[in-house]
Amino acid sequence: PLTGHRFGSHVMLPVLVLALALQRSPADCSRRALLRRAATAGLANAAALSGGPARAIVNGDSVSDAEAAATGSVGLWIDLSGCSVCRKDKPATCSGTLVAPTLVLSARHCLDTPRMLNGTLERVVFGSDMFGAGASRDVVAVKSTSDYGIETAGNDLILLKLSSPAPKEWRVVELPLGLLPSKEEQEEARRKGSPFYPDGLGFPSLATYGYGQQSTKGTTDPAAYSAGQLRRLGVSVQTEIRPWAAGFLTKPVDRNTGTCAGDSGGGALAFVQDPKGRGIRQFLVGVQAVASLPCEDNQQVFVNPAAFSEFLLQASRDLGSPLQPTINWREYS
């Protein structure tokens, strides 16, 4: 029941999956320095937390429980027992990111597609192994872009309300809703010499996390099912990240890697230096919506949360856990 979009020779499909970052920007030196040093530090921290570079999901990197917690990564458990055409012994999986103690941000189709199959987005799992994790929280309420009549391109976002706060080890990831100047603020950004003018974030590499299949074969062969293990992958941005652009295109940093079914809703994280010199800030700049097949050497489209800031602020209020902007580009000027 899935429909796709074509990018060149690739067919892009919704993926019930994941993404990571290094710096490769053609823009001015100040922004390159701001992001490069931060990305290097962020990736070094991730490597230390993982305990080593063990290769897995479409040649991504294994992730420890500590790294899962530090990056706010969570798994979405989708019960398929009511589906007449699905396997009954395994759930469908999606990925998500903790954005408040009781809120997870993920992809809207992680709710819509299972509903069409009589499946249920049941709970959120905390741990690098969805099947061995000791902690989970029931999903007690949801708000999607469709609830607010947002039917524009790239509207693949959903907020999940948890039955109780996430485990204390899990870190809330910042949504940088004011990090980049809007269209109306471009002239002010130019006058103030903002490092985000004129190219926004430019074309960095990002860190993405997901619980999806470890090979293309796992998307069609039940015997090759391999979802449920959290993995990290590096992707480089191919189109600009702007607050007025609904999404952006990426491709893997390394050959023979990629994202796959089950990584939908996984976050793309950017590591940016704090404007007041207080270390590295970890920002959620993308939510995976679609990816091309085959999973190896594929392309991904991430929804830009900043383009849907009004939805996120209103929906979080309606769910009783209001989000607040935490950063503004003027702090870097």
Short mmCIF file of N, CA, C and O in Angstrom, two decimals, residues 194-315:
data_model
loop_
_atom_site.label_atom_id
_atom_site.label_comp_id
_atom_site.label_asym_id
_atom_site.label_seq_id
_atom_site.Cartn_x
_atom_site.Cartn_y
_atom_site.Cartn_z
N SER A 194 25.76 37.14 10.31
CA SER A 194 25.46 35.82 10.85
C SER A 194 26.22 34.73 10.10
O SER A 194 26.29 34.75 8.87
N PRO A 195 26.78 33.76 10.83
CA PRO A 195 27.44 32.63 10.15
C PRO A 195 26.45 31.78 9.37
O PRO A 195 26.87 30.93 8.57
N PHE A 196 25.15 31.99 9.60
CA PHE A 196 24.13 31.22 8.88
C PHE A 196 23.57 31.99 7.68
O PHE A 196 22.57 31.59 7.09
N TYR A 197 24.22 33.10 7.32
CA TYR A 197 23.85 33.84 6.11
C TYR A 197 25.01 33.77 5.13
O TYR A 197 26.17 33.97 5.53
N PRO A 198 24.77 33.50 3.83
CA PRO A 198 23.46 33.31 3.20
C PRO A 198 23.04 31.86 3.06
O PRO A 198 21.99 31.57 2.51
N ASP A 199 23.87 30.90 3.53
CA ASP A 199 23.67 29.50 3.16
C ASP A 199 23.07 28.62 4.24
O ASP A 199 23.13 27.39 4.13
N GLY A 200 22.52 29.19 5.30
CA GLY A 200 21.95 28.35 6.35
C GLY A 200 23.01 27.46 6.96
O GLY A 200 24.09 27.91 7.33
N LEU A 201 22.73 26.16 7.07
CA LEU A 201 23.71 25.20 7.57
C LEU A 201 24.64 24.71 6.46
O LEU A 201 25.57 23.95 6.73
N GLY A 202 24.37 25.13 5.21
CA GLY A 202 25.20 24.66 4.12
C GLY A 202 24.93 23.19 3.83
O GLY A 202 23.79 22.74 3.83
N PHE A 203 26.00 22.42 3.61
CA PHE A 203 25.86 21.01 3.24
C PHE A 203 26.69 20.13 4.18
O PHE A 203 27.68 19.51 3.76
N PRO A 204 26.32 20.07 5.45
CA PRO A 204 27.09 19.26 6.41
C PRO A 204 26.77 17.78 6.26
O PRO A 204 25.91 17.38 5.49
N SER A 205 27.48 16.97 7.02
CA SER A 205 27.09 15.58 7.21
C SER A 205 26.41 15.48 8.58
O SER A 205 26.68 16.27 9.47
N LEU A 206 25.52 14.52 8.71
CA LEU A 206 24.70 14.40 9.90
C LEU A 206 24.76 12.99 10.46
O LEU A 206 25.11 12.05 9.75
N ALA A 207 24.39 12.83 11.71
CA ALA A 207 24.30 11.51 12.32
C ALA A 207 22.84 11.08 12.40
O ALA A 207 22.01 11.82 12.89
N THR A 208 22.53 9.89 11.91
CA THR A 208 21.17 9.40 12.00
C THR A 208 21.12 8.03 12.66
O THR A 208 22.06 7.25 12.55
N TYR A 209 20.02 7.76 13.36
CA TYR A 209 19.87 6.54 14.15
C TYR A 209 18.55 5.86 13.80
O TYR A 209 17.54 6.53 13.59
N GLY A 210 18.55 4.52 13.75
CA GLY A 210 17.32 3.82 13.45
C GLY A 210 17.39 2.34 13.76
O GLY A 210 18.46 1.76 13.91
N TYR A 211 16.20 1.72 13.82
CA TYR A 211 16.04 0.32 14.21
C TYR A 211 15.65 -0.56 13.02
O TYR A 211 15.07 -1.61 13.19
N GLY A 212 16.00 -0.15 11.80
CA GLY A 212 15.48 -0.82 10.62
C GLY A 212 16.21 -2.08 10.20
O GLY A 212 17.14 -2.56 10.86
N GLN A 213 15.76 -2.61 9.06
CA GLN A 213 16.35 -3.82 8.49
C GLN A 213 17.83 -3.61 8.18
O GLN A 213 18.26 -2.52 7.85
N GLN A 214 18.60 -4.71 8.25
CA GLN A 214 20.03 -4.64 8.02
C GLN A 214 20.42 -4.95 6.58
O GLN A 214 21.60 -4.92 6.23
N SER A 215 19.44 -5.22 5.72
CA SER A 215 19.71 -5.46 4.31
C SER A 215 18.42 -5.29 3.53
O SER A 215 17.31 -5.37 4.10
N THR A 216 18.54 -5.08 2.23
CA THR A 216 17.36 -4.98 1.38
C THR A 216 16.56 -6.27 1.42
O THR A 216 15.33 -6.25 1.39
N LYS A 217 17.25 -7.40 1.51
CA LYS A 217 16.57 -8.70 1.53
C LYS A 217 15.59 -8.80 2.69
O LYS A 217 14.53 -9.43 2.58
N GLY A 218 15.92 -8.15 3.81
CA GLY A 218 15.04 -8.20 4.97
C GLY A 218 13.70 -7.52 4.76
O GLY A 218 12.77 -7.73 5.54
N THR A 219 13.58 -6.71 3.70
CA THR A 219 12.31 -6.02 3.44
C THR A 219 11.30 -6.92 2.75
O THR A 219 10.10 -6.60 2.72
N THR A 220 11.76 -8.04 2.17
CA THR A 220 10.84 -8.91 1.41
C THR A 220 10.88 -10.37 1.86
O THR A 220 9.94 -11.11 1.60
N ASP A 221 11.97 -10.80 2.50
CA ASP A 221 12.13 -12.20 2.88
C ASP A 221 11.97 -12.35 4.39
O ASP A 221 12.82 -11.89 5.15
N PRO A 222 10.89 -12.99 4.86
CA PRO A 222 10.68 -13.14 6.31
C PRO A 222 11.86 -13.81 7.01
O PRO A 222 12.15 -13.51 8.17
N ALA A 223 12.55 -14.69 6.32
CA ALA A 223 13.67 -15.40 6.94
C ALA A 223 14.87 -14.48 7.16
O ALA A 223 15.75 -14.80 7.95
N ALA A 224 14.88 -13.33 6.47
CA ALA A 224 16.00 -12.39 6.59
C ALA A 224 15.64 -11.20 7.47
O ALA A 224 16.37 -10.20 7.48
N TYR A 225 14.54 -11.29 8.21
CA TYR A 225 14.12 -10.20 9.10
C TYR A 225 15.25 -9.84 10.06
O TYR A 225 15.82 -10.72 10.72
N SER A 226 15.59 -8.55 10.12
CA SER A 226 16.74 -8.15 10.94
C SER A 226 16.53 -6.79 11.59
O SER A 226 17.49 -6.13 11.96
N ALA A 227 15.29 -6.35 11.73
CA ALA A 227 15.02 -5.06 12.36
C ALA A 227 15.05 -5.20 13.88
O ALA A 227 15.02 -6.30 14.43
N GLY A 228 15.11 -4.06 14.56
CA GLY A 228 15.02 -4.03 16.02
C GLY A 228 16.32 -3.72 16.73
O GLY A 228 16.31 -3.50 17.94
N GLN A 229 17.44 -3.68 15.99
CA GLN A 229 18.74 -3.35 16.59
C GLN A 229 19.12 -1.93 16.17
O GLN A 229 19.17 -1.63 14.98
N LEU A 230 19.38 -1.06 17.12
CA LEU A 230 19.69 0.33 16.81
C LEU A 230 21.07 0.43 16.16
O LEU A 230 22.05 -0.15 16.63
N ARG A 231 21.14 1.21 15.07
CA ARG A 231 22.38 1.43 14.35
C ARG A 231 22.54 2.92 14.04
O ARG A 231 21.57 3.67 14.01
N ARG A 232 23.80 3.31 13.82
CA ARG A 232 24.14 4.69 13.48
C ARG A 232 24.73 4.72 12.07
O ARG A 232 25.47 3.83 11.67
N LEU A 233 24.41 5.78 11.32
CA LEU A 233 24.91 5.91 9.97
C LEU A 233 25.24 7.36 9.67
O LEU A 233 24.56 8.27 10.14
N GLY A 234 26.26 7.59 8.88
CA GLY A 234 26.62 8.93 8.45
C GLY A 234 25.99 9.25 7.11
O GLY A 234 26.10 8.48 6.16
N VAL A 235 25.31 10.40 7.02
CA VAL A 235 24.73 10.85 5.75
C VAL A 235 25.17 12.28 5.48
O VAL A 235 25.32 13.08 6.41
N SER A 236 25.41 12.60 4.22
CA SER A 236 25.79 13.96 3.84
C SER A 236 24.60 14.65 3.19
O SER A 236 23.87 14.04 2.40
N VAL A 237 24.41 15.91 3.53
CA VAL A 237 23.28 16.69 3.03
C VAL A 237 23.55 17.11 1.58
O VAL A 237 24.62 17.63 1.26
N GLN A 238 22.55 16.90 0.72
CA GLN A 238 22.68 17.21 -0.70
C GLN A 238 21.89 18.44 -1.12
O GLN A 238 22.14 19.01 -2.19
N THR A 239 20.92 18.85 -0.34
CA THR A 239 20.15 20.07 -0.61
C THR A 239 20.11 20.91 0.66
O THR A 239 20.23 20.39 1.76
N GLU A 240 19.91 22.20 0.51
CA GLU A 240 20.00 23.12 1.65
C GLU A 240 18.97 22.84 2.73
O GLU A 240 17.83 22.46 2.44
N ILE A 241 19.39 23.03 3.97
CA ILE A 241 18.48 22.97 5.12
C ILE A 241 18.06 24.40 5.44
O ILE A 241 18.87 25.22 5.88
N ARG A 242 16.80 24.70 5.20
CA ARG A 242 16.26 26.05 5.41
C ARG A 242 14.99 25.96 6.23
O ARG A 242 14.22 25.01 6.09
N PRO A 243 14.68 26.96 7.07
CA PRO A 243 13.46 26.90 7.88
C PRO A 243 12.19 26.98 7.05
O PRO A 243 11.12 26.65 7.54
N TRP A 244 12.29 27.42 5.79
CA TRP A 244 11.10 27.48 4.94
C TRP A 244 11.03 26.29 3.98
O TRP A 244 10.10 26.18 3.19
N ALA A 245 12.01 25.39 4.04
CA ALA A 245 12.00 24.19 3.19
C ALA A 245 11.52 23.00 4.00
O ALA A 245 12.04 22.72 5.07
N ALA A 246 10.53 22.28 3.47
CA ALA A 246 9.90 21.20 4.23
C ALA A 246 10.85 20.04 4.49
O ALA A 246 10.68 19.30 5.46
N GLY A 247 11.84 19.85 3.63
CA GLY A 247 12.75 18.72 3.82
C GLY A 247 14.04 18.90 3.07
O GLY A 247 14.27 19.92 2.41
N PHE A 248 14.91 17.89 3.19
CA PHE A 248 16.19 17.93 2.49
C PHE A 248 16.61 16.51 2.13
O PHE A 248 16.19 15.53 2.75
N LEU A 249 17.46 16.40 1.10
CA LEU A 249 17.91 15.13 0.57
C LEU A 249 19.31 14.81 1.10
O LEU A 249 20.15 15.69 1.23
N THR A 250 19.54 13.52 1.40
CA THR A 250 20.86 13.08 1.87
C THR A 250 21.28 11.82 1.13
O THR A 250 20.47 11.14 0.48
N LYS A 251 22.57 11.49 1.26
CA LYS A 251 23.09 10.20 0.82
C LYS A 251 24.13 9.75 1.83
O LYS A 251 24.71 10.57 2.55
N PRO A 252 24.40 8.45 1.92
CA PRO A 252 25.39 7.96 2.90
C PRO A 252 26.77 8.54 2.67
O PRO A 252 27.19 8.76 1.53
N VAL A 253 27.49 8.76 3.76
CA VAL A 253 28.87 9.23 3.67
C VAL A 253 29.76 8.13 3.10
O VAL A 253 30.62 8.39 2.25
N ASP A 254 29.57 6.88 3.54
CA ASP A 254 30.40 5.76 3.12
C ASP A 254 29.68 4.90 2.10
O ASP A 254 28.46 4.73 2.15
N ARG A 255 30.45 4.32 1.18
CA ARG A 255 29.88 3.43 0.18
C ARG A 255 29.37 2.14 0.84
O ARG A 255 29.82 1.74 1.90
N ASN A 256 28.39 1.52 0.15
CA ASN A 256 27.80 0.25 0.59
C ASN A 256 27.08 0.37 1.92
O ASN A 256 26.92 -0.62 2.64
N THR A 257 26.65 1.58 2.28
CA THR A 257 25.83 1.77 3.47
C THR A 257 24.50 2.41 3.05
O THR A 257 24.33 2.83 1.91
N GLY A 258 23.57 2.48 3.97
CA GLY A 258 22.28 3.10 3.66
C GLY A 258 21.27 2.85 4.76
O GLY A 258 21.55 2.17 5.74
N THR A 259 20.09 3.42 4.59
CA THR A 259 19.00 3.19 5.52
C THR A 259 18.00 2.24 4.88
O THR A 259 18.00 2.04 3.67
N CYS A 260 17.13 1.65 5.70
CA CYS A 260 16.25 0.61 5.19
C CYS A 260 14.92 0.62 5.96
O CYS A 260 14.71 1.45 6.85
N ALA A 261 14.03 -0.30 5.60
CA ALA A 261 12.71 -0.35 6.22
C ALA A 261 12.82 -0.52 7.73
O ALA A 261 13.52 -1.39 8.22
N GLY A 262 12.13 0.33 8.47
CA GLY A 262 12.17 0.31 9.93
C GLY A 262 12.87 1.53 10.50
O GLY A 262 12.80 1.79 11.69
N ASP A 263 13.55 2.30 9.63
CA ASP A 263 14.27 3.48 10.09
C ASP A 263 13.43 4.75 10.00
O ASP A 263 13.90 5.82 10.42
N SER A 264 12.24 4.68 9.46
CA SER A 264 11.37 5.85 9.36
C SER A 264 11.21 6.52 10.72
O SER A 264 11.06 5.86 11.74
N GLY A 265 11.22 7.83 10.70
CA GLY A 265 11.06 8.60 11.93
C GLY A 265 12.35 8.82 12.68
O GLY A 265 12.39 9.61 13.63
N GLY A 266 13.43 8.13 12.27
CA GLY A 266 14.72 8.31 12.92
C GLY A 266 15.25 9.72 12.72
O GLY A 266 15.03 10.35 11.68
N GLY A 267 15.97 10.22 13.71
CA GLY A 267 16.44 11.59 13.67
C GLY A 267 17.75 11.77 12.94
O GLY A 267 18.61 10.89 12.96
N ALA A 268 17.91 12.94 12.30
CA ALA A 268 19.20 13.38 11.77
C ALA A 268 19.71 14.44 12.74
O ALA A 268 19.07 15.48 12.94
N LEU A 269 20.87 14.18 13.35
CA LEU A 269 21.41 15.05 14.38
C LEU A 269 22.58 15.86 13.86
O LEU A 269 23.45 15.34 13.17
N ALA A 270 22.58 17.15 14.22
CA ALA A 270 23.70 18.03 13.92
C ALA A 270 24.34 18.44 15.24
O ALA A 270 23.65 18.67 16.24
N PHE A 271 25.67 18.55 15.24
CA PHE A 271 26.41 18.98 16.42
C PHE A 271 26.95 20.38 16.15
O PHE A 271 27.72 20.59 15.23
N VAL A 272 26.50 21.35 16.94
CA VAL A 272 26.84 22.76 16.71
C VAL A 272 27.40 23.34 18.00
O VAL A 272 26.89 23.08 19.10
N GLN A 273 28.45 24.14 17.87
CA GLN A 273 29.03 24.78 19.05
C GLN A 273 28.04 25.74 19.69
O GLN A 273 27.31 26.46 19.02
N ASP A 274 28.02 25.73 21.01
CA ASP A 274 27.17 26.66 21.75
C ASP A 274 27.68 28.09 21.54
O ASP A 274 28.90 28.33 21.56
N PRO A 275 26.78 29.06 21.32
CA PRO A 275 27.24 30.43 21.04
C PRO A 275 27.97 31.08 22.20
O PRO A 275 28.72 32.03 22.01
N LYS A 276 27.78 30.59 23.42
CA LYS A 276 28.44 31.17 24.58
C LYS A 276 29.62 30.31 25.07
O LYS A 276 30.10 30.48 26.18
N GLY A 277 30.07 29.39 24.21
CA GLY A 277 31.24 28.59 24.54
C GLY A 277 31.01 27.53 25.58
O GLY A 277 31.96 27.12 26.26
N ARG A 278 29.78 27.05 25.71
CA ARG A 278 29.46 26.05 26.74
C ARG A 278 29.49 24.63 26.19
O ARG A 278 28.77 23.76 26.67
N GLY A 279 30.30 24.40 25.18
CA GLY A 279 30.42 23.06 24.64
C GLY A 279 29.61 22.85 23.38
O GLY A 279 29.32 23.78 22.63
N ILE A 280 29.21 21.60 23.13
CA ILE A 280 28.54 21.21 21.91
C ILE A 280 27.05 21.03 22.15
O ILE A 280 26.64 20.40 23.13
N ARG A 281 26.25 21.62 21.27
CA ARG A 281 24.79 21.43 21.31
C ARG A 281 24.42 20.37 20.28
O ARG A 281 24.93 20.35 19.16
N GLN A 282 23.52 19.48 20.67
CA GLN A 282 23.04 18.41 19.79
C GLN A 282 21.62 18.77 19.35
O GLN A 282 20.71 18.86 20.16
N PHE A 283 21.44 18.98 18.03
CA PHE A 283 20.16 19.43 17.50
C PHE A 283 19.53 18.38 16.59
O PHE A 283 20.22 17.75 15.78
N LEU A 284 18.21 18.23 16.69
CA LEU A 284 17.45 17.38 15.79
C LEU A 284 17.03 18.22 14.59
O LEU A 284 16.11 19.03 14.69
N VAL A 285 17.69 18.04 13.45
CA VAL A 285 17.41 18.86 12.27
C VAL A 285 16.61 18.14 11.20
O VAL A 285 16.19 18.75 10.22
N GLY A 286 16.39 16.82 11.38
CA GLY A 286 15.63 16.09 10.38
C GLY A 286 14.97 14.85 10.95
O GLY A 286 15.46 14.26 11.92
N VAL A 287 13.84 14.44 10.34
CA VAL A 287 13.12 13.22 10.67
C VAL A 287 12.97 12.43 9.37
O VAL A 287 12.38 12.93 8.41
N GLN A 288 13.47 11.20 9.33
CA GLN A 288 13.46 10.47 8.06
C GLN A 288 12.04 10.14 7.62
O GLN A 288 11.25 9.59 8.39
N ALA A 289 11.74 10.46 6.36
CA ALA A 289 10.42 10.21 5.80
C ALA A 289 10.44 9.11 4.75
O ALA A 289 9.61 8.20 4.78
N VAL A 290 11.35 9.20 3.78
CA VAL A 290 11.40 8.21 2.71
C VAL A 290 12.86 7.90 2.38
O VAL A 290 13.76 8.68 2.69
N ALA A 291 13.07 6.74 1.74
CA ALA A 291 14.39 6.35 1.28
C ALA A 291 14.22 5.50 0.03
O ALA A 291 13.17 4.90 -0.20
N SER A 292 15.26 5.46 -0.78
CA SER A 292 15.19 4.72 -2.04
C SER A 292 15.60 3.27 -1.84
O SER A 292 16.24 2.91 -0.85
N LEU A 293 15.21 2.45 -2.79
CA LEU A 293 15.62 1.04 -2.83
C LEU A 293 16.52 0.82 -4.03
O LEU A 293 16.34 1.46 -5.06
N PRO A 294 17.51 -0.07 -3.91
CA PRO A 294 17.82 -0.89 -2.74
C PRO A 294 18.37 -0.04 -1.60
O PRO A 294 18.72 1.12 -1.79
N CYS A 295 18.46 -0.64 -0.42
CA CYS A 295 18.86 0.10 0.77
C CYS A 295 20.34 0.49 0.74
O CYS A 295 20.72 1.48 1.37
N GLU A 296 21.16 -0.27 0.05
CA GLU A 296 22.59 0.03 -0.02
C GLU A 296 22.83 1.18 -1.00
O GLU A 296 22.28 1.22 -2.09
N ASP A 297 23.66 2.14 -0.59
CA ASP A 297 24.00 3.30 -1.42
C ASP A 297 22.75 4.05 -1.88
O ASP A 297 22.67 4.53 -3.01
N ASN A 298 21.77 4.17 -1.00
CA ASN A 298 20.51 4.81 -1.38
C ASN A 298 20.50 6.29 -1.01
O ASN A 298 21.50 6.86 -0.57
N GLN A 299 19.36 6.92 -1.22
CA GLN A 299 19.15 8.31 -0.84
C GLN A 299 18.01 8.39 0.15
O GLN A 299 17.13 7.52 0.17
N GLN A 300 18.03 9.44 0.99
CA GLN A 300 17.00 9.63 2.01
C GLN A 300 16.44 11.05 1.92
O GLN A 300 17.16 11.99 1.57
N VAL A 301 15.17 11.19 2.25
CA VAL A 301 14.55 12.51 2.42
C VAL A 301 14.17 12.65 3.89
O VAL A 301 13.48 11.78 4.45
N PHE A 302 14.64 13.73 4.50
CA PHE A 302 14.32 14.04 5.89
C PHE A 302 13.40 15.25 5.94
O PHE A 302 13.62 16.24 5.23
N VAL A 303 12.37 15.17 6.77
CA VAL A 303 11.52 16.33 7.03
C VAL A 303 12.26 17.27 7.97
O VAL A 303 12.92 16.84 8.92
N ASN A 304 12.17 18.56 7.69
CA ASN A 304 12.80 19.59 8.51
C ASN A 304 11.81 20.06 9.58
O ASN A 304 10.85 20.76 9.27
N PRO A 305 12.01 19.71 10.85
CA PRO A 305 11.04 20.11 11.88
C PRO A 305 10.83 21.61 11.97
O PRO A 305 9.73 22.08 12.27
N ALA A 306 11.89 22.40 11.69
CA ALA A 306 11.77 23.85 11.79
C ALA A 306 10.74 24.42 10.82
O ALA A 306 10.15 25.47 11.07
N ALA A 307 10.50 23.71 9.71
CA ALA A 307 9.50 24.16 8.74
C ALA A 307 8.08 23.94 9.26
O ALA A 307 7.12 24.48 8.70
N PHE A 308 7.95 23.16 10.33
CA PHE A 308 6.64 22.87 10.91
C PHE A 308 6.62 23.27 12.39
O PHE A 308 6.01 22.60 13.23
N SER A 309 7.29 24.37 12.70
CA SER A 309 7.41 24.79 14.10
C SER A 309 6.06 25.12 14.72
O SER A 309 5.82 24.81 15.90
N GLU A 310 5.15 25.73 13.96
CA GLU A 310 3.83 26.06 14.52
C GLU A 310 3.09 24.79 14.92
O GLU A 310 2.45 24.74 15.98
N PHE A 311 3.16 23.75 14.08
CA PHE A 311 2.54 22.46 14.44
C PHE A 311 3.15 21.90 15.71
O PHE A 311 2.43 21.48 16.63
N LEU A 312 4.47 21.89 15.80
CA LEU A 312 5.14 21.29 16.96
C LEU A 312 4.82 22.04 18.25
O LEU A 312 4.57 21.42 19.29
N LEU A 313 4.78 23.36 18.19
CA LEU A 313 4.48 24.14 19.38
C LEU A 313 3.03 23.95 19.82
O LEU A 313 2.75 23.76 21.01
N GLN A 314 2.10 23.98 18.85
CA GLN A 314 0.68 23.83 19.20
C GLN A 314 0.37 22.40 19.64
O GLN A 314 -0.33 22.18 20.64
N ALA A 315 0.86 21.41 18.90
CA ALA A 315 0.56 20.01 19.24
C ALA A 315 1.13 19.65 20.61
O ALA A 315 0.48 18.93 21.38
#
